[in-house]
XYZ file of C-alpha atoms in Angstrom:
681
model
C 43.353 32.198 30.442
C 43.419 30.637 26.988
C 44.276 32.800 23.984
C 44.780 31.730 20.393
C 48.272 32.534 19.200
C 48.645 35.077 16.390
C 47.502 34.152 12.923
C 48.000 36.172 9.788
C 45.478 38.949 9.672
C 45.020 39.078 13.441
C 44.974 42.596 14.836
C 47.796 42.138 17.299
C 51.401 41.226 16.601
C 54.156 39.018 17.892
C 57.305 40.285 19.606
C 60.622 38.483 20.090
C 63.085 39.946 22.614
C 66.642 38.757 23.313
C 68.192 40.082 26.520
C 71.947 39.986 25.893
C 74.912 41.043 28.007
C 75.354 44.369 26.168
C 72.134 45.044 24.259
C 68.507 43.949 24.505
C 67.176 43.318 20.978
C 63.557 43.480 19.825
C 61.897 42.074 16.690
C 58.217 42.950 16.149
C 56.020 41.513 13.428
C 52.620 43.209 13.300
C 49.810 44.003 10.870
C 51.833 46.931 9.420
C 55.030 44.952 8.868
C 58.253 44.411 10.791
C 60.221 46.683 13.114
C 63.498 46.028 14.942
C 65.482 47.911 17.573
C 68.254 47.612 20.171
C 68.375 49.188 23.651
C 71.161 48.905 26.264
C 70.701 45.956 28.674
C 70.065 46.499 32.400
C 72.217 43.879 34.206
C 70.960 44.910 37.684
C 67.407 43.804 36.728
C 67.259 42.117 33.286
C 63.432 42.206 33.245
C 63.662 46.023 33.080
C 65.622 45.840 29.798
C 62.800 43.802 28.299
C 60.178 46.399 29.316
C 62.495 49.223 28.084
C 62.612 47.554 24.651
C 58.805 47.265 24.486
C 58.466 50.936 25.531
C 61.128 52.094 23.045
C 59.212 50.329 20.264
C 56.054 52.203 21.347
C 54.135 48.940 21.869
C 51.196 48.498 24.239
C 49.398 45.383 25.514
C 46.803 45.802 22.756
C 49.533 45.486 20.085
C 50.785 42.142 21.379
C 49.386 38.628 21.180
C 52.448 36.922 22.595
C 55.890 37.860 23.945
C 58.730 35.454 23.212
C 62.106 35.931 24.695
C 65.625 34.683 25.287
C 67.842 35.632 28.215
C 71.468 35.332 29.373
C 70.471 35.485 33.071
C 71.294 31.807 33.790
C 74.585 31.763 31.848
C 75.904 34.850 33.615
C 74.883 33.565 37.068
C 76.995 30.403 36.587
C 80.001 32.203 35.045
C 80.017 34.968 37.669
C 78.974 32.614 40.537
C 75.975 34.740 41.480
C 73.467 31.940 42.028
C 71.547 30.905 45.138
C 72.815 29.702 48.529
C 72.256 25.932 48.315
C 72.795 22.807 50.372
C 73.366 19.358 48.842
C 71.944 16.281 50.607
C 73.298 12.978 49.341
C 73.863 9.292 50.164
C 76.404 8.499 52.875
C 79.871 8.359 51.309
C 79.012 10.581 48.326
C 79.420 14.041 49.815
C 82.383 14.882 47.567
C 81.017 13.684 44.230
C 81.002 17.275 42.856
C 84.709 17.627 43.596
C 85.860 14.161 42.550
C 84.312 14.588 39.124
C 85.957 12.593 36.347
C 89.622 13.046 37.320
C 89.965 15.741 34.675
C 92.307 18.708 35.008
C 91.694 22.376 34.412
C 94.995 22.756 32.547
C 96.644 20.109 30.430
C 100.054 20.693 32.057
C 100.969 21.348 35.684
C 99.790 19.568 38.801
C 97.800 22.374 40.423
C 94.559 24.173 39.630
C 91.572 25.523 41.502
C 88.026 24.280 41.513
C 85.023 26.337 42.476
C 82.026 24.008 43.018
C 78.590 25.687 43.036
C 77.952 24.269 46.545
C 80.921 24.490 48.962
C 81.871 21.424 51.022
C 80.561 22.809 54.307
C 77.041 22.912 52.769
C 77.061 19.274 51.585
C 75.498 16.654 53.890
C 75.171 12.856 54.007
C 72.135 10.710 54.914
C 72.060 6.964 55.705
C 70.179 5.351 52.793
C 71.121 3.130 49.857
C 69.447 1.518 46.840
C 71.081 -0.492 44.066
C 70.884 -0.006 40.281
C 67.939 -2.451 40.050
C 65.939 -0.186 42.373
C 66.147 -2.531 45.385
C 66.490 -0.917 48.834
C 69.668 -1.977 50.652
C 69.505 0.601 53.480
C 66.092 2.191 54.155
C 65.940 6.004 54.419
C 66.252 7.229 58.018
C 63.394 9.794 58.244
C 64.486 11.079 61.670
C 67.981 11.797 60.373
C 66.510 13.785 57.452
C 64.237 15.767 59.801
C 67.106 16.523 62.201
C 69.247 17.797 59.271
C 66.385 19.937 57.948
C 65.970 21.548 61.398
C 69.715 22.109 61.738
C 69.867 23.840 58.328
C 67.084 26.323 59.166
C 69.497 28.963 60.462
C 71.795 28.835 57.407
C 69.883 31.326 55.232
C 69.466 28.759 52.453
C 67.373 29.426 49.356
C 67.518 25.938 47.851
C 68.144 22.332 48.922
C 69.313 19.795 46.335
C 68.632 16.115 47.123
C 70.596 13.619 45.046
C 70.647 9.993 46.231
C 72.429 7.051 44.643
C 70.442 5.264 41.863
C 67.373 7.489 42.334
C 66.682 7.134 38.596
C 65.389 3.592 39.269
C 64.027 4.158 42.796
C 63.036 7.815 43.380
C 60.974 7.160 46.556
C 63.784 8.096 48.986
C 64.266 11.478 47.273
C 60.485 12.084 47.274
C 60.224 11.344 51.030
C 63.234 13.520 51.892
C 61.785 16.404 49.836
C 58.470 16.108 51.719
C 60.255 16.263 55.107
C 62.357 19.310 54.101
C 59.259 21.180 52.900
C 57.400 20.306 56.121
C 60.235 21.899 58.100
C 60.467 25.036 55.917
C 58.049 26.009 53.166
C 60.403 28.841 52.083
C 62.998 26.485 50.633
C 63.018 25.475 46.985
C 63.702 21.724 47.156
C 65.117 20.051 44.038
C 65.304 16.258 43.606
C 67.778 14.900 41.070
C 65.364 12.379 39.488
C 62.967 15.208 38.561
C 65.720 17.161 36.803
C 67.317 14.276 34.899
C 66.228 10.638 35.288
C 69.499 9.130 34.152
C 72.499 7.367 35.655
C 76.074 8.725 36.034
C 75.941 9.954 39.649
C 78.339 12.846 39.119
C 76.555 14.233 36.066
C 73.072 13.815 37.582
C 74.138 15.454 40.861
C 75.875 18.266 38.977
C 72.789 18.917 36.794
C 70.508 18.961 39.855
C 72.982 21.328 41.547
C 72.887 23.731 38.571
C 69.071 23.616 38.734
C 69.112 24.376 42.479
C 71.729 27.109 42.052
C 69.636 28.883 39.390
C 66.037 28.149 40.420
C 65.583 30.916 43.061
C 67.192 33.459 40.713
C 65.063 32.424 37.728
C 61.839 32.299 39.773
C 62.556 35.849 41.063
C 63.131 36.938 37.473
C 59.847 35.419 36.273
C 57.953 37.000 39.212
C 59.498 40.432 38.459
C 58.720 40.128 34.775
C 55.142 38.908 35.370
C 54.517 41.843 37.735
C 55.923 44.394 35.268
C 53.847 42.933 32.408
C 50.724 42.966 34.618
C 51.299 46.696 35.241
C 51.249 47.091 31.453
C 47.928 45.166 31.366
C 49.541 42.389 29.349
C 47.614 39.200 30.174
C 48.590 36.999 27.213
C 51.304 34.351 27.025
C 54.977 35.046 27.644
C 57.188 32.213 26.387
C 60.916 31.863 27.079
C 63.583 30.145 24.977
C 65.302 27.019 26.373
C 68.760 25.670 25.531
C 67.205 22.875 23.406
C 65.773 25.385 20.927
C 62.192 25.102 22.230
C 60.011 27.525 24.203
C 58.601 27.156 27.717
C 55.846 29.324 29.328
C 57.020 31.909 31.889
C 55.097 30.181 34.688
C 56.946 26.855 34.091
C 60.288 28.675 33.914
C 61.681 28.210 37.435
C 61.314 24.404 37.230
C 63.334 24.561 33.981
C 66.068 26.918 35.267
C 68.921 24.595 34.236
C 67.444 24.503 30.706
C 67.933 28.268 30.382
C 71.737 28.295 30.174
C 71.848 28.634 26.368
C 68.593 30.542 25.989
C 69.690 33.405 23.692
C 72.264 31.596 21.516
C 69.836 28.691 20.903
C 67.254 31.142 19.506
C 69.779 32.497 17.011
C 70.711 29.019 15.773
C 67.024 28.064 15.308
C 66.342 31.253 13.314
C 69.496 30.850 11.207
C 68.627 27.217 10.392
C 65.104 28.202 9.357
C 66.138 31.202 7.207
C 68.947 29.255 5.502
C 66.640 26.282 4.851
C 64.082 28.503 3.100
C 66.895 29.974 0.969
C 68.002 26.471 -0.093
C 70.937 25.875 2.284
C 70.377 22.814 4.470
C 73.839 22.616 5.984
C 75.041 25.780 7.648
C 77.545 27.066 10.168
C 76.008 29.780 12.340
C 78.172 32.570 13.734
C 76.710 35.000 16.279
C 79.019 37.828 17.344
C 77.753 40.229 19.967
C 79.434 42.605 22.395
C 81.178 40.007 24.552
C 81.293 36.670 22.724
C 81.172 34.728 19.461
C 78.877 31.669 19.360
C 79.347 29.005 16.678
C 77.031 26.075 15.927
C 76.576 23.561 13.109
C 73.310 22.675 11.354
C 73.412 19.457 9.287
C 70.485 18.628 6.955
C 68.380 21.379 8.501
C 68.760 20.077 12.079
C 70.912 21.910 14.666
C 73.371 19.553 16.380
C 72.191 18.700 19.916
C 74.626 17.754 22.697
C 73.353 15.478 25.497
C 75.946 16.882 27.853
C 77.681 20.255 28.100
C 80.524 21.395 30.343
C 79.458 24.811 31.707
C 82.707 25.380 33.560
C 85.471 23.193 34.994
C 83.744 20.134 36.539
C 80.238 21.521 36.094
C 78.662 19.186 33.511
C 75.022 19.697 32.571
C 73.284 16.533 31.348
C 70.349 18.046 29.460
C 69.773 18.223 25.687
C 71.185 21.546 24.490
C 71.928 22.972 21.065
C 75.666 22.422 20.661
C 76.863 26.041 20.691
C 80.552 26.796 21.233
C 81.295 30.177 22.772
C 84.587 32.072 22.694
C 85.385 35.470 24.212
C 85.530 37.404 20.935
C 83.010 40.229 20.615
C 82.807 43.885 19.673
C 83.756 44.829 23.226
C 86.743 42.438 23.457
C 89.808 44.337 24.702
C 93.149 44.351 22.818
C 96.335 44.420 24.915
C 99.977 43.357 24.973
C 100.703 40.362 27.226
C 103.794 39.997 29.455
C 105.806 38.786 26.468
C 104.841 41.909 24.498
C 102.590 39.906 22.153
C 99.272 41.323 20.939
C 96.201 39.561 22.398
C 92.445 40.135 22.045
C 89.837 39.116 24.665
C 88.337 37.272 26.418
C 88.139 40.357 28.698
C 85.386 42.643 27.425
C 84.453 46.280 27.979
C 80.788 45.129 27.967
C 77.984 47.700 27.974
C 79.692 49.856 30.621
C 82.258 51.376 30.232
C 82.117 49.949 26.688
C 84.452 50.692 23.754
C 86.364 54.007 23.843
C 84.441 55.388 20.847
C 81.130 54.996 22.736
C 82.204 57.819 25.065
C 81.050 56.081 28.255
C 84.399 56.118 30.022
C 86.078 53.186 28.235
C 89.874 53.645 28.056
C 91.118 50.334 26.598
C 90.929 49.752 22.828
C 88.359 47.169 21.682
C 87.437 45.403 18.425
C 84.646 47.986 17.876
C 87.199 50.817 18.215
C 89.302 49.183 15.460
C 86.276 48.916 13.140
C 85.423 52.580 13.836
C 88.969 53.874 13.263
C 89.219 51.950 9.963
C 86.003 53.593 8.723
C 84.037 50.332 8.663
C 81.396 51.676 11.070
C 79.667 54.957 10.259
C 80.838 57.338 12.996
C 77.849 59.656 12.362
C 75.204 56.974 13.026
C 75.923 54.999 16.229
C 73.654 51.926 16.489
C 71.687 51.359 19.699
C 73.238 54.320 21.542
C 70.905 57.122 22.584
C 73.488 59.309 24.395
C 75.743 59.832 21.338
C 75.248 61.661 18.054
C 78.751 60.779 16.811
C 81.341 58.152 17.768
C 84.511 59.462 19.486
C 87.110 58.436 16.888
C 89.928 60.659 18.219
C 90.501 59.014 21.664
C 90.133 55.540 20.073
C 92.902 56.398 17.558
C 95.173 57.649 20.355
C 94.686 54.454 22.367
C 95.491 52.312 19.299
C 98.606 54.426 18.642
C 99.771 53.735 22.233
C 99.028 50.005 21.832
C 100.919 49.736 18.524
C 103.950 51.852 19.463
C 105.981 49.045 21.168
C 105.242 46.855 18.111
C 106.386 49.545 15.667
C 102.879 49.763 14.147
C 100.871 52.830 13.156
C 97.222 53.388 14.106
C 95.700 51.668 11.044
C 98.225 48.829 11.132
C 97.454 48.208 14.811
C 93.702 48.185 14.144
C 94.204 45.778 11.193
C 96.383 43.546 13.414
C 93.683 43.384 16.120
C 90.974 42.516 13.557
C 93.228 39.892 11.901
C 93.779 38.297 15.299
C 90.120 38.243 16.313
C 89.069 36.928 12.868
C 91.680 34.180 13.127
C 90.376 33.107 16.567
C 86.807 32.966 15.186
C 87.890 31.070 12.066
C 89.850 28.546 14.158
C 86.807 27.731 16.300
C 84.662 27.393 13.149
C 87.166 24.918 11.666
C 87.224 22.944 14.930
C 83.470 22.377 14.762
C 83.586 21.095 11.183
C 86.914 19.559 10.122
C 87.553 17.846 13.476
C 84.165 16.130 13.180
C 84.765 14.924 9.643
C 82.654 17.671 8.039
C 83.923 19.699 5.066
C 83.364 23.463 5.601
C 83.133 23.874 1.814
C 79.792 22.012 1.951
C 78.358 24.628 4.339
C 77.044 28.152 4.062
C 77.965 30.610 6.822
C 74.992 32.419 8.381
C 76.495 35.404 10.174
C 74.574 37.562 12.636
C 74.697 39.448 15.931
C 75.423 43.165 16.171
C 79.128 42.699 15.304
C 78.998 39.495 13.185
C 78.458 41.031 9.713
C 81.565 43.231 10.200
C 83.685 40.050 10.442
C 81.781 37.407 8.441
C 83.618 38.040 5.166
C 87.022 37.538 6.839
C 85.897 34.342 8.613
C 84.444 32.952 5.377
C 87.709 33.706 3.529
C 89.906 32.104 6.230
C 87.832 28.934 6.657
C 87.238 28.412 2.926
C 83.433 28.634 3.030
C 81.862 29.317 -0.365
C 78.730 31.307 0.548
C 77.865 33.677 3.363
C 74.196 34.424 4.054
C 73.213 37.694 5.739
C 69.632 37.492 7.054
C 67.397 40.590 6.671
C 67.852 41.571 10.355
C 71.201 40.056 11.423
C 71.619 42.322 14.459
C 68.454 41.009 16.118
C 68.363 37.418 14.812
C 68.177 35.887 18.314
C 65.065 37.999 18.949
C 63.608 36.788 15.622
C 64.547 33.212 16.631
C 62.376 33.539 19.733
C 59.501 34.720 17.541
C 59.656 31.712 15.168
C 60.421 28.964 17.709
C 58.113 26.138 18.837
C 57.552 24.629 22.284
C 59.676 21.630 23.200
C 60.020 19.209 26.104
C 62.698 16.494 26.353
C 62.156 13.485 28.654
C 64.685 10.750 29.384
C 65.095 7.588 31.462
C 68.044 5.254 32.108
C 67.369 1.545 31.387
C 70.958 0.154 31.276
C 70.278 -3.508 30.426
C 71.420 -5.947 27.771
C 68.879 -5.665 24.932
C 68.042 -9.385 25.246
C 66.819 -8.823 28.836
C 64.590 -5.819 28.016
C 60.848 -6.402 28.182
C 59.400 -4.718 25.042
C 56.137 -3.873 26.846
C 58.083 -2.071 29.625
C 59.912 0.005 27.004
C 56.641 0.820 25.257
C 55.017 1.921 28.508
C 58.094 4.093 29.329
C 57.677 5.839 25.952
C 53.920 6.222 26.592
C 54.603 7.761 30.018
C 57.117 10.238 28.551
C 54.730 11.095 25.718
C 51.887 11.774 28.182
C 54.133 13.919 30.427
C 55.278 16.054 27.470
C 51.743 16.491 26.094
C 50.511 17.456 29.571
C 53.132 20.208 29.839
C 52.074 21.546 26.434
C 48.394 21.444 27.467
C 49.258 23.239 30.744
C 51.004 26.034 28.822
C 47.650 27.264 27.522
C 49.123 28.123 24.096
C 47.030 27.277 21.046
C 49.100 24.849 18.923
C 48.850 24.224 15.189
C 50.058 20.638 15.763
C 52.236 18.430 17.963
C 55.222 16.343 16.888
C 56.497 13.400 18.962
C 59.907 11.801 18.403
C 61.376 8.805 20.234
C 65.031 7.795 20.523
C 67.157 5.336 22.492
C 70.769 5.380 23.655
C 72.464 2.075 22.786
C 75.965 0.632 22.892
C 77.734 -2.698 22.609
C 77.925 -4.345 26.058
C 81.079 -3.097 27.788
C 81.326 0.213 25.909
C 81.236 3.413 27.975
C 79.946 5.685 25.193
C 76.513 5.131 23.721
C 74.920 6.291 20.466
C 71.607 8.090 20.068
C 69.318 6.167 17.680
C 65.991 7.496 16.384
C 63.269 4.811 16.813
C 59.504 4.273 16.792
C 57.711 3.437 20.056
C 56.387 0.059 18.869
C 59.571 -1.416 17.357
C 60.628 -4.976 18.248
C 63.973 -5.664 19.943
C 65.263 -7.059 16.643
C 64.372 -3.843 14.818
C 66.050 -1.785 17.584
C 69.271 -3.751 17.116
C 69.164 -3.226 13.325
C 68.687 0.538 13.794
C 71.617 0.643 16.243
C 73.880 -1.217 13.811
C 72.960 1.177 10.969
C 73.812 4.176 13.182
C 77.028 2.540 14.447
C 78.141 1.771 10.884
C 77.415 5.337 9.741
C 79.422 6.722 12.686
C 82.358 4.275 12.757
C 82.521 2.702 9.309
C 81.730 -0.852 10.498
C 79.973 -2.788 13.285
C 81.398 -5.117 15.956
C 79.589 -8.194 14.636
C 77.773 -10.453 17.110
C 78.781 -8.738 20.364
C 75.593 -8.294 22.478
C 73.984 -4.849 22.524
C 72.842 -2.881 25.596
C 69.867 -0.514 25.822
C 71.201 2.397 27.903
C 68.262 4.817 27.917
C 64.966 5.886 26.361
C 64.164 9.461 25.303
C 61.113 11.284 23.996
C 60.859 14.778 22.518
C 57.427 16.408 22.400
C 57.123 19.578 20.297
C 54.166 21.934 20.073
C 54.190 23.670 16.675
C 52.884 27.251 16.957
C 50.864 29.220 14.418
C 53.244 31.678 12.735
C 52.854 34.619 10.370
C 53.631 33.814 6.726
C 56.921 34.965 5.196
C 57.237 37.722 2.625
C 58.723 36.204 -0.549
C 59.305 38.101 -3.797
C 57.885 36.458 -6.934
C 60.551 37.871 -9.252
C 64.193 38.893 -9.123
C 65.591 41.527 -11.474
C 69.380 41.344 -11.836
C 70.661 44.937 -11.609
C 73.387 46.709 -9.643
C 72.370 48.277 -6.328
C 72.734 52.076 -6.056
C 75.098 53.366 -3.337
C 73.884 56.234 -1.122
C 77.399 57.673 -0.953
C 81.097 56.870 -0.511
C 83.639 57.081 2.315
C 87.217 56.060 2.859
C 87.474 52.593 4.425
C 90.743 50.838 5.267
C 91.334 47.418 3.607
C 95.172 47.131 3.965
C 95.093 50.672 2.470
C 92.481 53.449 2.395
C 89.978 52.815 -0.432
C 87.066 54.953 -1.613
C 84.230 52.557 -0.770
C 80.547 52.674 -1.792
C 78.044 52.733 1.087
C 74.665 51.018 0.602
C 71.429 51.343 2.535
C 70.017 47.848 3.146
C 66.444 49.229 3.153
C 66.818 50.138 -0.551
C 67.697 46.562 -1.617
C 65.320 44.700 -3.970
C 65.518 40.960 -4.768
C 67.998 40.375 -7.597
C 70.201 43.396 -6.908
C 73.967 42.826 -7.087
C 77.068 44.574 -5.761
C 80.817 43.939 -5.601
C 83.371 44.557 -2.864
C 84.750 46.612 -1.341
C 81.383 47.752 -0.012
C 79.694 48.668 3.258
C 75.998 47.880 3.842
C 74.312 49.881 6.610
C 71.026 49.114 8.376
C 69.346 49.933 11.709
C 70.730 46.924 13.598
C 74.217 46.276 12.140
C 76.848 47.135 9.528
C 78.128 44.637 6.946
C 81.597 44.614 5.390
C 82.002 43.134 1.890
C 85.730 42.754 1.233
C 87.510 43.514 -2.063
C 87.262 40.495 -4.388
C 83.795 39.459 -3.137
C 80.422 39.765 -4.851
C 76.907 39.817 -3.381
C 73.329 39.293 -4.605
C 69.959 39.809 -2.869
C 67.753 36.662 -2.990
C 63.934 36.321 -3.055
C 63.801 36.218 0.766
C 65.756 39.522 1.035
C 68.879 37.724 2.302
C 72.211 39.003 0.971
C 74.319 36.102 -0.379
C 78.066 36.840 -0.511
C 80.633 34.794 -2.448
C 84.313 35.157 -3.262
C 84.291 36.453 -6.834
């Protein structure tokens, strides 16, 4: 069914939903304006949390043109090892590629460590076949051997079979034949071939990526079936689009084939929204910080473009070779638990109280003090207005204080001092990771603005900004649900890649052009199949190049019709920018060709104020808040802010989806886009 996507003035609206580990967030933009809300997540069936959010917002099928959403389902399945039962079928001699990896170690020191591959050794099998890197068959595939293995595996209760043969990126026919035989023997299996997931060399990385896809595909396809059925019950027959790790959307019905692309679904949406909001406000280079209940995600946006990593390590020896927004996650969230380690030293996280039992002050049975408890005890969160909690009318401050007193006693600290110590520690951990992403890459954090969001982010943004030395912090209008907003403003995106691996002099330019044309056609076909009405499409080509003999290659943006000479010039420009000089006349190799196809969606226009009137904002009241000592602090209602309004710290800004702390010695102003810009006065 083909529906136009929402345009301004259309009757129905657009909803973005981010299913997180603790809360499910909703952002709705309709004819009557914008509404946002948070409901507790439902880990047993994440699709239920999404429907709960739609119900809580009082929305029906008639109100919605399109549902856009991000989900942590894939991330959690890998971390908690709750994926599918898979078998790996590979070339004779390569059964242990997942375990051999790259000779890396889990810990820098010590000679022991454990490894937990997604497919155990007893479910990995070898087949006689071999091709070389030019795509020439050395040992033909033994069909009978494949069929015998398929029959033998029938009783193993498998959900997925991953087929990854040597050099299948140049000669995929053996994988295609083996897949056909497996499906003939059992139509219930989901069969994944490595060349379909990532058509690149590096056997370990390709096999690992295909394994992640196989491990997640049954889970993700169940999720999309459940969600489709629940939406059908609600008579919703329009498009549902889901966020991928590369910052682009994919239709629900294409989701299971893209399971490995879902690992960074939610965080990617937040980065895309932060980049867009900051760009409109005049900040092209930003650091994004997303702090939720369990984790803190940091990413860097340079010149308006989020940094993309070609490869990401999901866990020890589980690399994923797919383009993903380069988000770094640490276990520092509102639910992170504070404790004393064996040496009697205060630590925070990565263990989290999550949604259940949650922080002590949530009254759901939590007994260990968390970051949220510290913010509550210090008066930074309004105890009389819990956010996103239906079962509570007031936060339980008393038991949280007692737990902090017990924690601080061996350290000789009082309740407030203990809470301050926990917050100092967690802010330091967040600031350190932020510095890592900038200074260690030759970027100066003083050139960046910090966009802080997530339910807990605005409580800590001021401290992070102060510690890192960032000049401006930008608080978007709805920081608590920015990942949900990110889903709503995202476009569709498909990334296609191919390994070439030849000296540039030996590359046939017409072959390269036809590879680009093939990738372009495949991407455009997927967009056409989605059935979403696009405003326009954008196609970008790139190549990976290196000097002959180098292991690491550089990504170079190119045009499809460039000559080999022009390709070399572009590579040298990129190499010089990255390394300060080139290596002269050493021959250059073309490692791979990549194409990105984006479908740009129609989006509602932004509300922008024409004028700003500089005047102080009016507080709604005051309460005592602890900043090294108790201070009578003005409390502001974000809904009352008008463009141009100013305020100075200490101050607390309250809104439906989060609370913001402005520290003493800081000043803030509301800009034309209703963002709050905070600077050290």
